[in-house]
Short mmCIF file of C-alpha atoms in Angstrom, two decimals:
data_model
loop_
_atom_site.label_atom_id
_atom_site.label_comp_id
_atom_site.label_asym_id
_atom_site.label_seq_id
_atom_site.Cartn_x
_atom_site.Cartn_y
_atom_site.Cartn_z
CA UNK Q 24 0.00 0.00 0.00
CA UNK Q 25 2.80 2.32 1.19
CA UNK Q 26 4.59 1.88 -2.46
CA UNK Q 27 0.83 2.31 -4.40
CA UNK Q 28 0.83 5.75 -2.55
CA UNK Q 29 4.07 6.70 -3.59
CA UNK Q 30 3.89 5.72 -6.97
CA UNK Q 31 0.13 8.04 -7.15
CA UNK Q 32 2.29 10.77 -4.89
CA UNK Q 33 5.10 11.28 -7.61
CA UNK Q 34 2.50 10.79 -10.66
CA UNK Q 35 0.36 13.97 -8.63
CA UNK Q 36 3.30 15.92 -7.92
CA UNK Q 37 4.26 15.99 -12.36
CA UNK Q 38 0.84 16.61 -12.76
CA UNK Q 39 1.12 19.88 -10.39
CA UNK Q 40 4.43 20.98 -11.83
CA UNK Q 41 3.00 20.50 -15.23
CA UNK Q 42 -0.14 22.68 -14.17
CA UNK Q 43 1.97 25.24 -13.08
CA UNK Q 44 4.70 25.18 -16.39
CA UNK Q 45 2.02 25.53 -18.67
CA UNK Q 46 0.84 28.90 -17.66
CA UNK Q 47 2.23 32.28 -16.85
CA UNK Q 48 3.24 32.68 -13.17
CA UNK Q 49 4.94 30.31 -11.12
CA UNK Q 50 7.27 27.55 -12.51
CA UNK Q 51 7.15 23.93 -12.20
CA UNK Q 52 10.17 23.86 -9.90
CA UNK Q 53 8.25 26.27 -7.78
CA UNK Q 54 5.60 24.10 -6.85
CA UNK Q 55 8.48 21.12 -6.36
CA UNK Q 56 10.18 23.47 -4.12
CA UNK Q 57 6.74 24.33 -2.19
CA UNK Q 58 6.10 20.75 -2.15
CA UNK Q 59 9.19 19.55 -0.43
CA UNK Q 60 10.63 17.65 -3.63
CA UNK Q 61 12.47 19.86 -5.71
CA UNK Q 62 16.02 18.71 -4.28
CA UNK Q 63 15.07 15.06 -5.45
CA UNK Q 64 13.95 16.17 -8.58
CA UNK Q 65 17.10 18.36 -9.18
CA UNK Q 66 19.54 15.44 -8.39
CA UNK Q 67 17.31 12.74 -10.01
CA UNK Q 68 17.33 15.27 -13.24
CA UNK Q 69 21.18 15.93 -13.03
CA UNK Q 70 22.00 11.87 -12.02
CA UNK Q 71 19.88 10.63 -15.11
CA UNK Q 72 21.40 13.29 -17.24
CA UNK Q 73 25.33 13.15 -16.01
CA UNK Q 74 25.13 10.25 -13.65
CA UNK Q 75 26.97 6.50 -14.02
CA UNK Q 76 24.85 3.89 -15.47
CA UNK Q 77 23.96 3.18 -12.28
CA UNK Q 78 22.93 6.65 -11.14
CA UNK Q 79 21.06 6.64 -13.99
CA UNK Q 80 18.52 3.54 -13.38
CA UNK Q 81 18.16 4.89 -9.77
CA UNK Q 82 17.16 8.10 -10.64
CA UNK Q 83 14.79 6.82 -13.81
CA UNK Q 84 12.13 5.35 -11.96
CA UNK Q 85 11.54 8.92 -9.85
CA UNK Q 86 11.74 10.99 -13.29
CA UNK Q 87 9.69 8.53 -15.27
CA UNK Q 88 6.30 8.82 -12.89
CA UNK Q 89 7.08 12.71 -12.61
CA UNK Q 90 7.40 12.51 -16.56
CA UNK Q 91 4.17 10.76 -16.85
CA UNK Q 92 2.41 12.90 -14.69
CA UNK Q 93 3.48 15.87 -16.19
CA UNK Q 94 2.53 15.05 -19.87
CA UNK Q 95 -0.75 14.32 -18.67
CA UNK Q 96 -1.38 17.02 -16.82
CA UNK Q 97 0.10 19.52 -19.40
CA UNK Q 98 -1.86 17.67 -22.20
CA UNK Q 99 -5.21 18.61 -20.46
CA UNK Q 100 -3.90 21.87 -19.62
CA UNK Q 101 -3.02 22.70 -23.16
CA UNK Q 102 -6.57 21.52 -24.47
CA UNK Q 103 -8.47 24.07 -21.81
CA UNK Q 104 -6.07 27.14 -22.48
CA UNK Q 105 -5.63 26.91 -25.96
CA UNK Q 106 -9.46 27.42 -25.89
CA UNK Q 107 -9.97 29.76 -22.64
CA UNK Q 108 -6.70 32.16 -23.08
CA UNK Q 109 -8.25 34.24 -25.97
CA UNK Q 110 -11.84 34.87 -24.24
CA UNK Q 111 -11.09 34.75 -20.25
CA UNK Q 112 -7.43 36.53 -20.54
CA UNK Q 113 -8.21 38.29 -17.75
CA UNK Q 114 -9.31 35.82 -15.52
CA UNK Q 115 -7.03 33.58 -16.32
CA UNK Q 116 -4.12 35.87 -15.52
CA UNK Q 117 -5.95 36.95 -11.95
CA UNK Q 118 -5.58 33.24 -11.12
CA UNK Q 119 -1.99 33.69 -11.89
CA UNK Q 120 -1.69 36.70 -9.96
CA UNK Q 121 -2.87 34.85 -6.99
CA UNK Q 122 -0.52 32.05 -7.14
CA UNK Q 123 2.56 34.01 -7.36
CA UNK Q 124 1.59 36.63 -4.72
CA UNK Q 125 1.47 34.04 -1.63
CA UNK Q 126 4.70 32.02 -3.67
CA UNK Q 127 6.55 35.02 -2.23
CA UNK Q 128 5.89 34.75 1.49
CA UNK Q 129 5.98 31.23 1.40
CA UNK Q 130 8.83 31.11 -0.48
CA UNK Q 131 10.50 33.42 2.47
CA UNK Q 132 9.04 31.42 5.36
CA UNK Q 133 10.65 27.80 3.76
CA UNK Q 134 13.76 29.56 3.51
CA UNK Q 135 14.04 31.82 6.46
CA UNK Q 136 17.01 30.02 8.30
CA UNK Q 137 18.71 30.56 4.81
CA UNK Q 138 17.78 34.20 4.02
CA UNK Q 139 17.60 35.72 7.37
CA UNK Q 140 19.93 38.48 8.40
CA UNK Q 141 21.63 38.35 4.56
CA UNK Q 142 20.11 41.58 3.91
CA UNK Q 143 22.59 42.59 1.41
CA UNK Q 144 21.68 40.25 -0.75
CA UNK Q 145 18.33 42.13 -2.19
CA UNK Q 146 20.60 43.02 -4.45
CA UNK Q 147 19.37 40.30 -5.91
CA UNK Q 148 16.07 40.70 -5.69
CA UNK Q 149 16.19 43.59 -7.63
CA UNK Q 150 17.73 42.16 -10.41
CA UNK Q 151 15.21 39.65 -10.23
CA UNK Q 152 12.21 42.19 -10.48
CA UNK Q 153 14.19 44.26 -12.89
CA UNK Q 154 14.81 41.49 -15.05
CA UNK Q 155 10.95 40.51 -16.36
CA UNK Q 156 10.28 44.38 -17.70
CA UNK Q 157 13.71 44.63 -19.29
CA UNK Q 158 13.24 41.58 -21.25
CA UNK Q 159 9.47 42.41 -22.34
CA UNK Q 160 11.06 45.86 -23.62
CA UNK Q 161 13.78 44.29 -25.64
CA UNK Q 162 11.76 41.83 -26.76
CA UNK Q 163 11.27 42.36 -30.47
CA UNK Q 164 7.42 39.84 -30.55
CA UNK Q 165 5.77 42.05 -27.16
CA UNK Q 166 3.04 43.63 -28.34
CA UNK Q 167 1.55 41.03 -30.38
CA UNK Q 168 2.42 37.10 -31.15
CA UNK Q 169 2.27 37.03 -34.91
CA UNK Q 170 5.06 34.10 -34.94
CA UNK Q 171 3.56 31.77 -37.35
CA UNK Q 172 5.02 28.30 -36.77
CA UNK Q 173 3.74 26.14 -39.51
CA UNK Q 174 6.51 28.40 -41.73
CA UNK Q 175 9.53 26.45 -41.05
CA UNK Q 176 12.72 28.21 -41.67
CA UNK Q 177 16.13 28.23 -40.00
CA UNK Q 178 15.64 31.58 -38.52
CA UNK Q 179 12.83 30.71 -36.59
CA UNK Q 180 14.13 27.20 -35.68
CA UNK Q 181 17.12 29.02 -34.20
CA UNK Q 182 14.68 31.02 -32.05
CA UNK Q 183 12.31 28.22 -30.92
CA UNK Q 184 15.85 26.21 -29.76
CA UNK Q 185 16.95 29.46 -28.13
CA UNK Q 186 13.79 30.19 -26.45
CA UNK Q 187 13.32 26.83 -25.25
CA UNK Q 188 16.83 26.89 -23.37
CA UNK Q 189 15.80 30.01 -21.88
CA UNK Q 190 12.27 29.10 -20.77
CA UNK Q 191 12.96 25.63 -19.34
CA UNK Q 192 15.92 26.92 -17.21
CA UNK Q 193 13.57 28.84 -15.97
CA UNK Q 194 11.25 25.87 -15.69
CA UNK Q 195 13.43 24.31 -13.22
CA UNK Q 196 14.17 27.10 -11.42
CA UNK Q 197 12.02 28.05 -8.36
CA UNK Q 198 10.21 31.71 -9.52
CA UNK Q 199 9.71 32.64 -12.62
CA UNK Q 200 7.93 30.38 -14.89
CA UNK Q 201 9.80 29.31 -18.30
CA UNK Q 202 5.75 30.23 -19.40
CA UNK Q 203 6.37 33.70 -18.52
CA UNK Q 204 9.51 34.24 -20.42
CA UNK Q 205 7.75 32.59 -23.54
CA UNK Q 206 4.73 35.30 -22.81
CA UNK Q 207 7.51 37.77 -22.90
CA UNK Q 208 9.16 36.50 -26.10
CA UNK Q 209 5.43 36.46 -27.78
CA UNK Q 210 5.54 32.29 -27.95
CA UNK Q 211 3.18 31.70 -25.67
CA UNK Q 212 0.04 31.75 -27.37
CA UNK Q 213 1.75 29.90 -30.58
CA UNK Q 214 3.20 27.40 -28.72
CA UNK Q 215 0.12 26.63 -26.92
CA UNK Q 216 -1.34 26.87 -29.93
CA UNK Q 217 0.22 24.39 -32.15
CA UNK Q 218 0.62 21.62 -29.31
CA UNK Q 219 -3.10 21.74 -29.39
CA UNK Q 220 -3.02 21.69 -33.06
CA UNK Q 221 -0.62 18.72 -33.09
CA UNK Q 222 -3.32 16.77 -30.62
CA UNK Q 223 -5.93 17.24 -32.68
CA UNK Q 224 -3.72 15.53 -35.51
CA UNK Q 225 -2.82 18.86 -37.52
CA UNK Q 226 0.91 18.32 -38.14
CA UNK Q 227 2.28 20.97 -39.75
CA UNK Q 228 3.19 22.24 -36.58
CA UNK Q 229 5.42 19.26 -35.93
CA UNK Q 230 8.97 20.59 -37.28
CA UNK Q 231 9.44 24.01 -35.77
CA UNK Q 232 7.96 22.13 -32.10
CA UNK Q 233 10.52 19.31 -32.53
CA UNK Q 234 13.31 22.67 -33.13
CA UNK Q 235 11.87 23.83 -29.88
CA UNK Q 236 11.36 20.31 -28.19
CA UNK Q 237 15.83 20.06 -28.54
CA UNK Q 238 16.31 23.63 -27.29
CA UNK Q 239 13.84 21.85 -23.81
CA UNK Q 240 16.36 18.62 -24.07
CA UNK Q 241 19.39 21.37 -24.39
CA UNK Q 242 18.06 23.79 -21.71
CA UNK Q 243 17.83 20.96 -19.48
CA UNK Q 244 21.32 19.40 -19.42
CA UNK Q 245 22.60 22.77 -18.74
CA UNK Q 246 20.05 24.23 -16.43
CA UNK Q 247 20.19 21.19 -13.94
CA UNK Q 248 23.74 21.47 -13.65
CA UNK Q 249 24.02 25.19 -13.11
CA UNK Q 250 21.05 25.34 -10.59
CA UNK Q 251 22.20 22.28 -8.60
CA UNK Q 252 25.78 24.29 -8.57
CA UNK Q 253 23.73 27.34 -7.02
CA UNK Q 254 21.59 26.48 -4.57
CA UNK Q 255 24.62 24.18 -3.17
CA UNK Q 256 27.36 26.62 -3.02
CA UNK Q 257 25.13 30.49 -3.30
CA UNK Q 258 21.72 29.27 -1.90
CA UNK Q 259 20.88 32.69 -0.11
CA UNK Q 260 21.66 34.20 -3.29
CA UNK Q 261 20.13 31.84 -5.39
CA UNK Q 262 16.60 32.02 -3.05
CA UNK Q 263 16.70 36.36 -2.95
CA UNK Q 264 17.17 35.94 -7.07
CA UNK Q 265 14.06 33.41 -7.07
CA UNK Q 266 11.93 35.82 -4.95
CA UNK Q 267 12.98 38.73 -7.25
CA UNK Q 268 11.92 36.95 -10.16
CA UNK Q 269 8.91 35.76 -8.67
CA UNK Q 270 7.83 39.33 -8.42
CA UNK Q 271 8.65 40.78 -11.67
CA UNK Q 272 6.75 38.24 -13.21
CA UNK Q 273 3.29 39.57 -12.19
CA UNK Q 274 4.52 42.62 -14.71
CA UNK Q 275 4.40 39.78 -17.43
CA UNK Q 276 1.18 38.67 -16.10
CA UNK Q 277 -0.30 41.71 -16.48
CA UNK Q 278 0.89 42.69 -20.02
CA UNK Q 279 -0.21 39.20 -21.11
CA UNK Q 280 -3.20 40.39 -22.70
CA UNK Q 281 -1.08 42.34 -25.29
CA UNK Q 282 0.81 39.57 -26.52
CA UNK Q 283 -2.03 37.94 -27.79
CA UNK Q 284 -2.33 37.45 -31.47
CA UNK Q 285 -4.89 40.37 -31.81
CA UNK Q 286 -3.26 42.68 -28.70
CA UNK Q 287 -5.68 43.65 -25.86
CA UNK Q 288 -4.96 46.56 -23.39
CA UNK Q 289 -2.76 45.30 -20.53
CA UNK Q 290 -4.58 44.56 -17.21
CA UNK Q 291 -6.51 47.20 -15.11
CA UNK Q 292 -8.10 47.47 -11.78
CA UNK Q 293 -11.26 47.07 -13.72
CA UNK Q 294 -10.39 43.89 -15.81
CA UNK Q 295 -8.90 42.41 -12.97
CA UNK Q 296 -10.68 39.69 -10.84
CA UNK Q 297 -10.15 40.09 -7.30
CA UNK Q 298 -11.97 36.86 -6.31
CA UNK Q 299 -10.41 34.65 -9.22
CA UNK Q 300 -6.75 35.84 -7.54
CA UNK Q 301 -7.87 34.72 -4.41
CA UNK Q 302 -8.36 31.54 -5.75
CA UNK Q 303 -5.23 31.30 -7.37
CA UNK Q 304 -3.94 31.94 -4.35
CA UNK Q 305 -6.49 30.04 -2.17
CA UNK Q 306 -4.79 27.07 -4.69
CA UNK Q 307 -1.34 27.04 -3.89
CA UNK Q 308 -2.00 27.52 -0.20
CA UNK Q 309 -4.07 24.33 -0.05
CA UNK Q 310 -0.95 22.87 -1.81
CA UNK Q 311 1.75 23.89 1.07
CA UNK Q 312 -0.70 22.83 3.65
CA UNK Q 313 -1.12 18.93 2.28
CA UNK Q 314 2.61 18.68 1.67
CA UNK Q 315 2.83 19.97 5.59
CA UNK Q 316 0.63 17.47 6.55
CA UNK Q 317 2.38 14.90 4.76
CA UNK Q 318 5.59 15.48 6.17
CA UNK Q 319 3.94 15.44 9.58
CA UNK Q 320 2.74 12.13 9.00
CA UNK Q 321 6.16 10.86 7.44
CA UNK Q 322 7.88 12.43 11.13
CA UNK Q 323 5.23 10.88 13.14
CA UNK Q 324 5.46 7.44 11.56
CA UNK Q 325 9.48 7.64 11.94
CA UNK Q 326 9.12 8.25 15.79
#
């Protein structure tokens, strides 16, 4: 029974991290790092990557329910944005307001012993807030997502591979969502897009998502490696630069609107949802409670 529920625990938690990737907000390795797994998942991630052979089949079992759970959950996620994200913009980014607001304070209360008294280091912080509207300025696509991606060309396949490097280091990394950056880079709503296409057997999306698919694979061997480097040897920096980005990102939420293929005006106090962010938020703090009340249980049992 006890290894049913573990095998159904790691299958939910890909499903949550793949909830959170495939929108704007908060990243997948946020929620692992909320959760209580994102260590495993880093080491798994860099041992299957990097590892010996026999690193490798230890960490495969662990990657390959997350995995499963993830496509899943992104696979349903994909079908009900692809559809919602050009009528319910707005609501859709007040849930994502709400989820990253209370990431921030629970992000600080996790990793007080850490951050505490390191004051100095909101330097980093500030990069990490002043990161998100630097990139949406230089970014050539904000304003409108006209990326067409059944044209396949070298150009663009050079993007897609760069952009997907970009976006899942971000993926991994607890704050800002690799979602975000893709919002920021006008992808978003393309990418989205044409994996719904692709499900509903229209394939002429297939080559310039394979381009991007390589740039994930890429993005990943490098990522895992850098992060794992960071959080072992610069963690309070690492944690300040999370929160940063964490907050910066709500700037992306709120221009998300004009990245759209037909631009809408960025969000307002009147097109935004108060009681939808509470949900969002409502969400993720249902989410730190049950992995608190697991790890209660786990301490209780071990005593």
């Amino acid at each position: 029974m006890h290894t049913i529920t573990r095998h159904i625990t790691d299958l939910l938690r890909g499903v949550a991290m793949a909830v959170a990737d495939s929108v704007p907000g908060v990243s997948g390795g946020t929620i692992a790092f909320l959760l209580g797994f994102y260590e495993k998942f880093i080491n798994s991630a860099h041992n299957f990557l990097m590892g010996t052979n026999e690193e490798r089949k230890a960490a495969f079992p662990f990657l390959f329910k997350l995995g499963i759970g993830w496509v899943a959950g992104f696979s349903v996620c994909v079908l009900i944005l692809s559809t919602l994200f050009h009528t319910y913009i707005y609501e859709i980014s007040s849930v994502f307001i709400g989820l990253t607001l209370i990431a921030v304070p629970i992000v600080i209360i996790e990793e007080k012993e850490y951050i505490k008294g390191k004051y100095l280091n909101l330097i980093f912080t500030a990069i990490g807030i002043a990161v998100v509207p630097l990139l949406m300025m230089l970014s050539p696509a904000t304003g409108g997502s006209g990326v067409d991606l059944t044209q396949v060309s070298i150009g663009l396949a050079i993007y897609l591979f760069i952009a997907a490097i970009i976006a899942v280091s971000a993926l991994v990394l607890p704050g800002i969502s690799g979602s975000t950056l893709l919002l920021i880079m006008g992808l978003y709503i393309p990418l989205i897009s044409a994996v719904s296409a692709v499900m509903h057997l229209d394939f002429a999306y297939v080559p310039m998502l394979i381009a991007f698919g390589l740039g994930m694979i890429a993005g990943l061997a490098i990522s895992v490696k850098v992060i794992r480097h960071c959080f072992a040897c610069y963690r309070p920096q690492t944690i300040y630069l999370c929160i940063g980005l964490l907050i910066g990102s709500l700037y992306a939420i709120a221009l998300g609107s004009t990245t759209l293929a037909e631009p809408m005006p960025a969000m307002s106090w009147q097109t935004f949802n108060v009681g939808l962010c509470i949900l969002g938020a409502a969400i993720l703090a249902a989410l730190q409670l049950l992995k608190k009340r697991t790890e209660k249980n786990v301490n209780m049992k071990r005593e």
